[in-house]
PDB file of C-alpha atoms in Angstrom:
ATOM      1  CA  UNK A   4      -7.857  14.196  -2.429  1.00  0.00           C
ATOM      2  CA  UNK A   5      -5.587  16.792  -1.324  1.00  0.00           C
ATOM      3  CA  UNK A   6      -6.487  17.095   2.444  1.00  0.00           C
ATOM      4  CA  UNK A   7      -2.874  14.968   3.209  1.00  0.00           C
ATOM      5  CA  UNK A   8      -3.023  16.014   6.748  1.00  0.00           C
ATOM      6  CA  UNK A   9      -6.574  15.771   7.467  1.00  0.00           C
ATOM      7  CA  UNK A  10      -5.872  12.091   6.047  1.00  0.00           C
ATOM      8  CA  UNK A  11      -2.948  11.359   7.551  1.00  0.00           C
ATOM      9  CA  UNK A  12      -4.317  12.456  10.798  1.00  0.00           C
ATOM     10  CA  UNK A  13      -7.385  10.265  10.163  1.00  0.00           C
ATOM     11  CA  UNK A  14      -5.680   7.308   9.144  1.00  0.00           C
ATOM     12  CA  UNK A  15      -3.967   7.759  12.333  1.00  0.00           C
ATOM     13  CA  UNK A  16      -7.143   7.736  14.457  1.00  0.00           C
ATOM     14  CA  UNK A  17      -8.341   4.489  12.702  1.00  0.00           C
ATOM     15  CA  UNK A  18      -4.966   3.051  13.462  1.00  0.00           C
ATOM     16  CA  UNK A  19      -5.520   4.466  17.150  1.00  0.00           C
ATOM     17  CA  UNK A  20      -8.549   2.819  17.111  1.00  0.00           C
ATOM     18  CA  UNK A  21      -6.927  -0.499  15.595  1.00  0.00           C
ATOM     19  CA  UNK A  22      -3.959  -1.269  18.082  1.00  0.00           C
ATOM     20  CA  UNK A  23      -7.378  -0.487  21.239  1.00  0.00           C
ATOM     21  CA  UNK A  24      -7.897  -3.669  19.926  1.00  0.00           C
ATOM     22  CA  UNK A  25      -4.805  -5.246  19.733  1.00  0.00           C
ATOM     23  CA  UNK A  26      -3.783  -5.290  16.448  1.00  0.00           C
ATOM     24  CA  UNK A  27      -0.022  -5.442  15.584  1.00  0.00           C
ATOM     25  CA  UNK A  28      -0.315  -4.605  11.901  1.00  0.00           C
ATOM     26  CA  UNK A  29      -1.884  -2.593  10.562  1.00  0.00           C
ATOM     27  CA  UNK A  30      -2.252  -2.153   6.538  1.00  0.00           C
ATOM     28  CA  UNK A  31      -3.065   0.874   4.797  1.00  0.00           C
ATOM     29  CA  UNK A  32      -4.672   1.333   1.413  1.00  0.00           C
ATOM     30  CA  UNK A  33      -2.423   2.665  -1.883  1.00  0.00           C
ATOM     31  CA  UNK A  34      -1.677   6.751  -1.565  1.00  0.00           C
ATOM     32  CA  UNK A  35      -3.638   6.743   1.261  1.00  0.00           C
ATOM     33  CA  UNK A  36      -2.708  10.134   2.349  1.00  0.00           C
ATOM     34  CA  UNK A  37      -3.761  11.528  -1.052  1.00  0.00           C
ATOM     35  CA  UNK A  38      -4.986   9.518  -3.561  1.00  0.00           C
ATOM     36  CA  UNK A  39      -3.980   9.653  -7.241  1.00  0.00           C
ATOM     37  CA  UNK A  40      -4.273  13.453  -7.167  1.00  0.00           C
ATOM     38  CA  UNK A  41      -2.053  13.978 -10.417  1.00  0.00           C
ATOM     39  CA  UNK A  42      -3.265  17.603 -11.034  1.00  0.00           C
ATOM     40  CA  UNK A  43      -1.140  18.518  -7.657  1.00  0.00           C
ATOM     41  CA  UNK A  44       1.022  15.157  -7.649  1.00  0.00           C
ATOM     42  CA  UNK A  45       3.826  17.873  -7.308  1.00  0.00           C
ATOM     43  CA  UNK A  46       2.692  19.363  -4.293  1.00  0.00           C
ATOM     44  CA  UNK A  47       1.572  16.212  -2.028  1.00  0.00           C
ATOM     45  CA  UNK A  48       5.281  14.439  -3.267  1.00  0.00           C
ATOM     46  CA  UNK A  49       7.359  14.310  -0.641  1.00  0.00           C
ATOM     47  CA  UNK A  50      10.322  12.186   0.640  1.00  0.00           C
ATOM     48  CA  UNK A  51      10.808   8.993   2.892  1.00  0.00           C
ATOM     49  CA  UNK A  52      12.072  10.932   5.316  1.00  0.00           C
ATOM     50  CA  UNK A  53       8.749  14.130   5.293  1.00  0.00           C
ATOM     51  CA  UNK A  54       6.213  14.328   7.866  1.00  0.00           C
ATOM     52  CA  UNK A  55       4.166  11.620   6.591  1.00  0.00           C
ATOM     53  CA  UNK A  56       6.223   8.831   7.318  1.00  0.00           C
ATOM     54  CA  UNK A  57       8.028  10.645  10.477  1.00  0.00           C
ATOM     55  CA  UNK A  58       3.987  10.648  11.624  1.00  0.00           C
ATOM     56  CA  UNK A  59       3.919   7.697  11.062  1.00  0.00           C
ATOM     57  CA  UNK A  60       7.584   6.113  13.101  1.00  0.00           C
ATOM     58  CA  UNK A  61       6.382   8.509  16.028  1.00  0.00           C
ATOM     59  CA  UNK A  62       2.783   6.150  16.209  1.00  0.00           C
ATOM     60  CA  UNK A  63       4.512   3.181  15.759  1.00  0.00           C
ATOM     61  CA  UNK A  64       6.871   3.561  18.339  1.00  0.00           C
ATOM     62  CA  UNK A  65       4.833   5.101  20.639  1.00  0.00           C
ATOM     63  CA  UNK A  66       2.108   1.445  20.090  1.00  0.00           C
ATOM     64  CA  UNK A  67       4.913  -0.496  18.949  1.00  0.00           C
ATOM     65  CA  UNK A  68       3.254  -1.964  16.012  1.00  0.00           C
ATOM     66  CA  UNK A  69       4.000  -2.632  12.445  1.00  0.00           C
ATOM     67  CA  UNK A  70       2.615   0.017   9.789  1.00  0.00           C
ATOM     68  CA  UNK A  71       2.880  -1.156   6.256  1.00  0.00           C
ATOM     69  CA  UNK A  72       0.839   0.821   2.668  1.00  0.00           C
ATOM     70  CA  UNK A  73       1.616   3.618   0.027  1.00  0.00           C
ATOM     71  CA  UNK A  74       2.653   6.816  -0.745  1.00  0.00           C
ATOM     72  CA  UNK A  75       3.806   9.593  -3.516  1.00  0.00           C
ATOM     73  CA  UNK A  76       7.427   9.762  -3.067  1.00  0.00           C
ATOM     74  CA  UNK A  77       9.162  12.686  -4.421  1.00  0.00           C
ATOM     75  CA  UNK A  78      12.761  11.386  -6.166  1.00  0.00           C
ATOM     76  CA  UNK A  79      15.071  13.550  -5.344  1.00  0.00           C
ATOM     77  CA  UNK A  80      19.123  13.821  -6.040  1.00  0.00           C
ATOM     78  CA  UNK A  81      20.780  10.587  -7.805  1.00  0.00           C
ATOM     79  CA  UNK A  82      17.220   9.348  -8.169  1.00  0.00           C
ATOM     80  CA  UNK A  83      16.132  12.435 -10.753  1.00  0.00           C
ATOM     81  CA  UNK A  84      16.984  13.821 -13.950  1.00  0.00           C
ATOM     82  CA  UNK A  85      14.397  15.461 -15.992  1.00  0.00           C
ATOM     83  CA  UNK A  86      16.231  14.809 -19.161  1.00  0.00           C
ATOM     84  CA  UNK A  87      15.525  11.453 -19.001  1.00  0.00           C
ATOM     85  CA  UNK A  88      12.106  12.262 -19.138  1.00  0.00           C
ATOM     86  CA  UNK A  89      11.334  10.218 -16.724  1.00  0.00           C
ATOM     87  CA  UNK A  90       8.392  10.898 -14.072  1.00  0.00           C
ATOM     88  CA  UNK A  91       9.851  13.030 -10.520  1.00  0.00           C
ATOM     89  CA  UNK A  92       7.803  10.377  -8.782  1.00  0.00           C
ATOM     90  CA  UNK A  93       7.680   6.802  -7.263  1.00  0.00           C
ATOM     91  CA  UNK A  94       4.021   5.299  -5.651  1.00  0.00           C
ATOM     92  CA  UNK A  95       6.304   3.769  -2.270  1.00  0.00           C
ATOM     93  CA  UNK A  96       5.438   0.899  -0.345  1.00  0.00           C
ATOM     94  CA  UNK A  97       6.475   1.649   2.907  1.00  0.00           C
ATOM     95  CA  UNK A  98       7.111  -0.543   6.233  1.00  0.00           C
ATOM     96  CA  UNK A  99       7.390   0.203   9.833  1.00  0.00           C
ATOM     97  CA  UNK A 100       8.414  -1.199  12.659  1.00  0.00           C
ATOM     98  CA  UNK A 101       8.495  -0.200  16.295  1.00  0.00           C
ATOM     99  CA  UNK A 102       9.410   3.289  14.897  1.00  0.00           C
ATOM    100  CA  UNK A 103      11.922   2.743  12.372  1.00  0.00           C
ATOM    101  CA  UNK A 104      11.568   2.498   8.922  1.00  0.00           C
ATOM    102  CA  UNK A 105      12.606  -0.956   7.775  1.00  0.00           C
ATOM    103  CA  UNK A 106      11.629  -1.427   4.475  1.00  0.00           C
ATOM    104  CA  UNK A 107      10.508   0.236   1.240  1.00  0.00           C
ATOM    105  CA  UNK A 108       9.443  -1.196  -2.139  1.00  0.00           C
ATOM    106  CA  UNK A 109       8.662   0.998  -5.323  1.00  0.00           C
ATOM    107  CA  UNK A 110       5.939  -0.155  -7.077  1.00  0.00           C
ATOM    108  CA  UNK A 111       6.991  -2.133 -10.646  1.00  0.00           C
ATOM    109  CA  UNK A 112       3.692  -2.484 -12.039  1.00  0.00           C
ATOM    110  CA  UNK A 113       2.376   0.812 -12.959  1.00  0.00           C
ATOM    111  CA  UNK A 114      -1.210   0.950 -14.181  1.00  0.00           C
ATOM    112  CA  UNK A 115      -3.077   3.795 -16.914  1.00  0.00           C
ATOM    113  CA  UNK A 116      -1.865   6.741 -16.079  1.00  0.00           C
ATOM    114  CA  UNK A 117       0.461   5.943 -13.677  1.00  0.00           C
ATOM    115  CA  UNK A 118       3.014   5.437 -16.416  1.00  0.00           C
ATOM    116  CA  UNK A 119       2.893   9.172 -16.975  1.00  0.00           C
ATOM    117  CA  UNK A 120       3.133  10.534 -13.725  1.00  0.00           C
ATOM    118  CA  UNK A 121       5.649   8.030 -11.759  1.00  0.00           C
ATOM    119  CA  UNK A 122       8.566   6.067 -12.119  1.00  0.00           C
ATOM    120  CA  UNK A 123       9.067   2.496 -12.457  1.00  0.00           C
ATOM    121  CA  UNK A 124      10.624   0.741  -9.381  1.00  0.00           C
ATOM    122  CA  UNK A 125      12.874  -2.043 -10.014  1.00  0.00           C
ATOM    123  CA  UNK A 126      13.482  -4.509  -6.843  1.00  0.00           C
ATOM    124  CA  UNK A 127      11.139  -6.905  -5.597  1.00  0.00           C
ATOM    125  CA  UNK A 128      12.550  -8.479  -2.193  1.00  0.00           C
ATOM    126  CA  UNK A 129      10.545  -9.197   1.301  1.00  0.00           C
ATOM    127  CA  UNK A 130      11.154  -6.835   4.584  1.00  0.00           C
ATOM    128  CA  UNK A 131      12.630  -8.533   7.466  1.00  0.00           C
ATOM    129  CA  UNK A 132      10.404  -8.394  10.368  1.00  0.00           C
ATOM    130  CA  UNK A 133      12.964  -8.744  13.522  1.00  0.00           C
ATOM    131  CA  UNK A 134      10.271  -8.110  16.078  1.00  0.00           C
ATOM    132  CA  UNK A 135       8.689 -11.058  14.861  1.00  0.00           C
ATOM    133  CA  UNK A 136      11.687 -12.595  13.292  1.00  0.00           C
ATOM    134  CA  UNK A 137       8.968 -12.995  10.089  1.00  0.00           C
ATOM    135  CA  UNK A 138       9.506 -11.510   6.372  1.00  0.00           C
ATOM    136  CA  UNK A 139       6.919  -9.383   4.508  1.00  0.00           C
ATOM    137  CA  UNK A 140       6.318  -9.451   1.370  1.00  0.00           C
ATOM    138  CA  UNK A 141       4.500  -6.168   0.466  1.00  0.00           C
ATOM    139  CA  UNK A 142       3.009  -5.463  -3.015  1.00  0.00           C
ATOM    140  CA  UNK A 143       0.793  -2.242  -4.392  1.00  0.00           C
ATOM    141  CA  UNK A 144      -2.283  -2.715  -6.340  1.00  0.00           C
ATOM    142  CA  UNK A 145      -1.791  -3.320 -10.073  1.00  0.00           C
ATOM    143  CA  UNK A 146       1.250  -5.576  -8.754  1.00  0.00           C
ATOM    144  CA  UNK A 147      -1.243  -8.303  -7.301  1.00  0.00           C
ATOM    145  CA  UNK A 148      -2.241  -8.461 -11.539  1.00  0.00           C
ATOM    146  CA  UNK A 149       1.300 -10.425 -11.695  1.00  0.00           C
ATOM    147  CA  UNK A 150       1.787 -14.403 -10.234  1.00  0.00           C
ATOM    148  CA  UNK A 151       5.445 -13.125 -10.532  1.00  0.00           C
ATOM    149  CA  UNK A 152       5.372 -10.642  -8.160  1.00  0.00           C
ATOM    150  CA  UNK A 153       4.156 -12.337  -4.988  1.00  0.00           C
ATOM    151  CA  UNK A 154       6.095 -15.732  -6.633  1.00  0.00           C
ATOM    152  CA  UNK A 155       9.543 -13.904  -6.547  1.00  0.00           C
ATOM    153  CA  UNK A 156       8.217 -12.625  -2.558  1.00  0.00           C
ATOM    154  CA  UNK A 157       7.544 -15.924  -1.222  1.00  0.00           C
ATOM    155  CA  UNK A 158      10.643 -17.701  -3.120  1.00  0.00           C
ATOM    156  CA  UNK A 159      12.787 -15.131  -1.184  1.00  0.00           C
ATOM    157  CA  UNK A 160      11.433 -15.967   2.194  1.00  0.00           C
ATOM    158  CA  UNK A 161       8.290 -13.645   2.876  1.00  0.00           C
ATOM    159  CA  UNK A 162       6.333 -15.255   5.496  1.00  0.00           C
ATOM    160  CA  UNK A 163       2.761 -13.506   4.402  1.00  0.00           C
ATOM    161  CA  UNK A 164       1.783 -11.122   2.033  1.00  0.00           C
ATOM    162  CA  UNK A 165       0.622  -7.452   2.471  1.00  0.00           C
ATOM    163  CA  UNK A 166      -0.781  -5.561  -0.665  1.00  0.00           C
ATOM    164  CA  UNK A 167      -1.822  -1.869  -0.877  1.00  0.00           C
ATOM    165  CA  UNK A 168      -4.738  -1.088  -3.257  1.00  0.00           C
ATOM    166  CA  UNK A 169      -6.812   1.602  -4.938  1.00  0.00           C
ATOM    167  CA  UNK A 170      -9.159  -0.405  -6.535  1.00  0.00           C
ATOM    168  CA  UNK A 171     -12.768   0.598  -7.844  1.00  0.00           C
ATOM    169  CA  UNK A 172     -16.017  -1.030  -7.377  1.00  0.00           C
ATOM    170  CA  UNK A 173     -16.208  -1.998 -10.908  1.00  0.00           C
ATOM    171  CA  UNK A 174     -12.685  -4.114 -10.478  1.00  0.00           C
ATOM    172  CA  UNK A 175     -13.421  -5.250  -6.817  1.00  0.00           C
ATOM    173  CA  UNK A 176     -14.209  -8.854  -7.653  1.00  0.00           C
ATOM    174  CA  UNK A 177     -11.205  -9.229  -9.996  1.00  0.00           C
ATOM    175  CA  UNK A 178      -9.146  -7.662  -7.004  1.00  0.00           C
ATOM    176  CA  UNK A 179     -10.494  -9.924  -4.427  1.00  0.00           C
ATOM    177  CA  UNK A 180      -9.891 -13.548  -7.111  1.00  0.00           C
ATOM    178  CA  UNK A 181      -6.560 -11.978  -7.733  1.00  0.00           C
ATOM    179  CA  UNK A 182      -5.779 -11.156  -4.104  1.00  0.00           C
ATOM    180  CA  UNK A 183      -7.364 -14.872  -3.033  1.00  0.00           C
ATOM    181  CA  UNK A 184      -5.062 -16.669  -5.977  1.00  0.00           C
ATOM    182  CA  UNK A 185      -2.268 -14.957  -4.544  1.00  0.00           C
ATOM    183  CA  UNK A 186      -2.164 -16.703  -1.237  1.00  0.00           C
ATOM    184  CA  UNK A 187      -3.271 -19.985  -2.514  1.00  0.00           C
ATOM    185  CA  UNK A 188      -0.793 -20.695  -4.871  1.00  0.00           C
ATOM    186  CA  UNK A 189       2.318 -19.352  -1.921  1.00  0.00           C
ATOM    187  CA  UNK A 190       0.431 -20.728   0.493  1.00  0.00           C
ATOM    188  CA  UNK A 191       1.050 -17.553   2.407  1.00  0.00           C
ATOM    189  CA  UNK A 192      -1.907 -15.221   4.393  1.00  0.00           C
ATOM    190  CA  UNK A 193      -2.252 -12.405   2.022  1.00  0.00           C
ATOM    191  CA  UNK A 194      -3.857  -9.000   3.811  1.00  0.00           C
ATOM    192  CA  UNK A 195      -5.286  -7.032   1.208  1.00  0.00           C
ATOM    193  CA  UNK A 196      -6.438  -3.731   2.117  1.00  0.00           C
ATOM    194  CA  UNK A 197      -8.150  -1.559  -0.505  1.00  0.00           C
ATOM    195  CA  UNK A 198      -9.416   2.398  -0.578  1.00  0.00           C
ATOM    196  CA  UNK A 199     -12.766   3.516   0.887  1.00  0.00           C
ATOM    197  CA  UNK A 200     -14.203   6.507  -0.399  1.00  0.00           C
ATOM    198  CA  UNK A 201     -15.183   8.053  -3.922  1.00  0.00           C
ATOM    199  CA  UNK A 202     -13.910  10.290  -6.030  1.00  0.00           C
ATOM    200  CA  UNK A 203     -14.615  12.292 -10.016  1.00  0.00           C
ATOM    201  CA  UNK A 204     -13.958   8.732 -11.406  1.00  0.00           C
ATOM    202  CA  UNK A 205     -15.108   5.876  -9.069  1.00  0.00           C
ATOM    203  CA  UNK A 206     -16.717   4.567  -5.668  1.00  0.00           C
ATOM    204  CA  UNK A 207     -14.480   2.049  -3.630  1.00  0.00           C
ATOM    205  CA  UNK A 208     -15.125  -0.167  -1.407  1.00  0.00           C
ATOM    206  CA  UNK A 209     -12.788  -0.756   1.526  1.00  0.00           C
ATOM    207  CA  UNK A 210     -12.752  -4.132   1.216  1.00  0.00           C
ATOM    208  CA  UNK A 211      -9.900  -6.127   3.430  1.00  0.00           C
ATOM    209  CA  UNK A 212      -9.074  -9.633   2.457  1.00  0.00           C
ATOM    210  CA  UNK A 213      -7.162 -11.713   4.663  1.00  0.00           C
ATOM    211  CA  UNK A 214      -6.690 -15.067   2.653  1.00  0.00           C
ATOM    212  CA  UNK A 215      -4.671 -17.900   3.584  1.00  0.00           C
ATOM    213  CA  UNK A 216      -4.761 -21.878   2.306  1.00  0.00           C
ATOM    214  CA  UNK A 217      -8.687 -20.242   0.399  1.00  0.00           C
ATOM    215  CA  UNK A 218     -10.221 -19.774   3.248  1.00  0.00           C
ATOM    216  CA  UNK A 219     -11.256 -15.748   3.347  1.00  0.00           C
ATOM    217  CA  UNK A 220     -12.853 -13.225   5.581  1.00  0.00           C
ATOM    218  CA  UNK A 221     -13.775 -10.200   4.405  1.00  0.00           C
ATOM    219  CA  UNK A 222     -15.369  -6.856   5.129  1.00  0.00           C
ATOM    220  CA  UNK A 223     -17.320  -4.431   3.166  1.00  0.00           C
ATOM    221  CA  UNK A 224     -18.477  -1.676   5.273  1.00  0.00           C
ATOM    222  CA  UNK A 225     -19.923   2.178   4.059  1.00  0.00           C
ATOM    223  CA  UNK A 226     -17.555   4.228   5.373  1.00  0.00           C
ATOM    224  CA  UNK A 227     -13.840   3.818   6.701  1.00  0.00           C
ATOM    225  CA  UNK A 228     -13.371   1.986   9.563  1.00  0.00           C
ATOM    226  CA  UNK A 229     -11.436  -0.605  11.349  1.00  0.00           C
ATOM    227  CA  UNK A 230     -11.465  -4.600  10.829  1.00  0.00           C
TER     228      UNK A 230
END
C-alpha cells in the first residue's frame, strides 16, 4: 500500500464526510496511510512533525474535531542508533485536537514481523482531552491482546478507549471478543476501528466496534466508508 497520499487524501474525504455528520472523533485504522508495507517501510517513514500529521492538524482545526489512529514513524536523532540493532521505526498512535497534536503513544505490543521492522515503545499513559476535559486512552492492534494495556489506561484516568487495528478476516472475531472484553472489564466505551481493504496476505473487514457496559454496535460494510 504505498499510495500514502492518495490515502491520506482519502482518509481525509471520509473524515470530511464524517464531521457532515457531526462527528467529533473520528478514529482511524493502524498505518492507515500505508499499511504494513515493509519492502518500502523506509520510504513511507516519516516524522511526527511530516505532512501526514501536519494534514492532518490543518483538518482538525479547520472542523475542530479530534483525530486519533496510526502511523510509521521514522526515529530520528536521540531516538536512533543502528548499532543497537534496533529497528529505525516506531508504528505511532497519534492524537489530535482542534489542530494541535496532543498526544502520541508508541505501540508496546509488536506482533510477527513487526518485531523486525519497528521498535518497541515503552509508555502507556491516557491523552488529556481539554476540549472535552476527558482522557483517552488509545491502544494499536496487537495491544488490545493484553488486559494490561487498557487496565494500566483506565487506572490512570482514561475516560474511553480508542484502539487502532489491522486485523484480518480470519482474526476478526477474536478482535471484536477482545475489543468487547476490553470495555467490559474498565467499564469504559471502547471505539475500535479496524482496516478495510485487502492485500498479498489477507481481506479485512472494516469493522468498528463501539462497546461500552457489553452492549455493541457494529458495522461491516464492503468497502470504506463512514459509521
Amino acid at each position: 500500500m504505498l499510495k500514502k497520499k492518495e490515502n491520506l487524501e482519502r482518509a481525509l474525504s471520509l473524515a470530511e464526510e464524517a464531521v457532515s455528520k457531526e462527528a467529533e472523533l473520528l478514529a482511524f485504522p493502524e498505518v492507515f496511510s500505508t499499511g504494513f508495507c515493509y519492502d518500502h517501510i523506509a520510504e513511507v517513514a516519516e516524522t511526527a512533525s511530516g505532512p501526514t500529521i501536519g494534514a492532518l492538524c490543518d483538518f482538525s482545526k479547520e472542523y475542530e474535531c479530534i483525530l486519533a489512529g496510526s502511523m510509521i514513524e521514522q526515529r530520528v536523532g536521540a531516538e536512533f542508533n543502528s548499532e543497537m540493532n534496533i529497528p529505525p521505526q516506531f508504528n505511532l498512535g497519534f492524537c489530535i485536537e482542534s489542530g494541535k497534536l496532543v498526544g502520541i503513544h508508541r505501540k508496546t505490543q509488536l506482533y510477527g514481523l513487526e518485531k523486525e521492522y519497528f521498535a518497541l515503545g515503552e509508555d502507556i499513559h491516557p491523552i488529556r482531552l481539554k476540549k472535552y476535559d476527558l482522557s483517552m486512552g488509545l491502544m494499536v492492534c496487537n495491544e488490545i491482546r493484553y488486559p494490561e494495556v487498557s487496565r494500566k489506561l483506565a487506572l490512570e484516568g482514561a475516560d474511553l478507549l480508542v484502539s487502532a487495528s489491522d486485523m484480518p478476516d480470519f482474526y476478526i472475531y477474536p478482535w471484536r471478543i477482545m475489543s468487547l472484553s476490553r470495555a467490559i472489564e474498565n467499564q469504559l466505551p471502547h471505539i475500535a476501528c479496524n482496516r478495510a481493504g485487502n492485500d498479498r496476505f489477507s481481506t479485512y473487514p472494516a469493522d468498528l466496534l463501539l462497546p461500552t457496559d457489553g452492549v455493541v454496535f457494529w458495522q461491516k460494510p464492503e468497502v470504506k466508508s463512514v459509521l
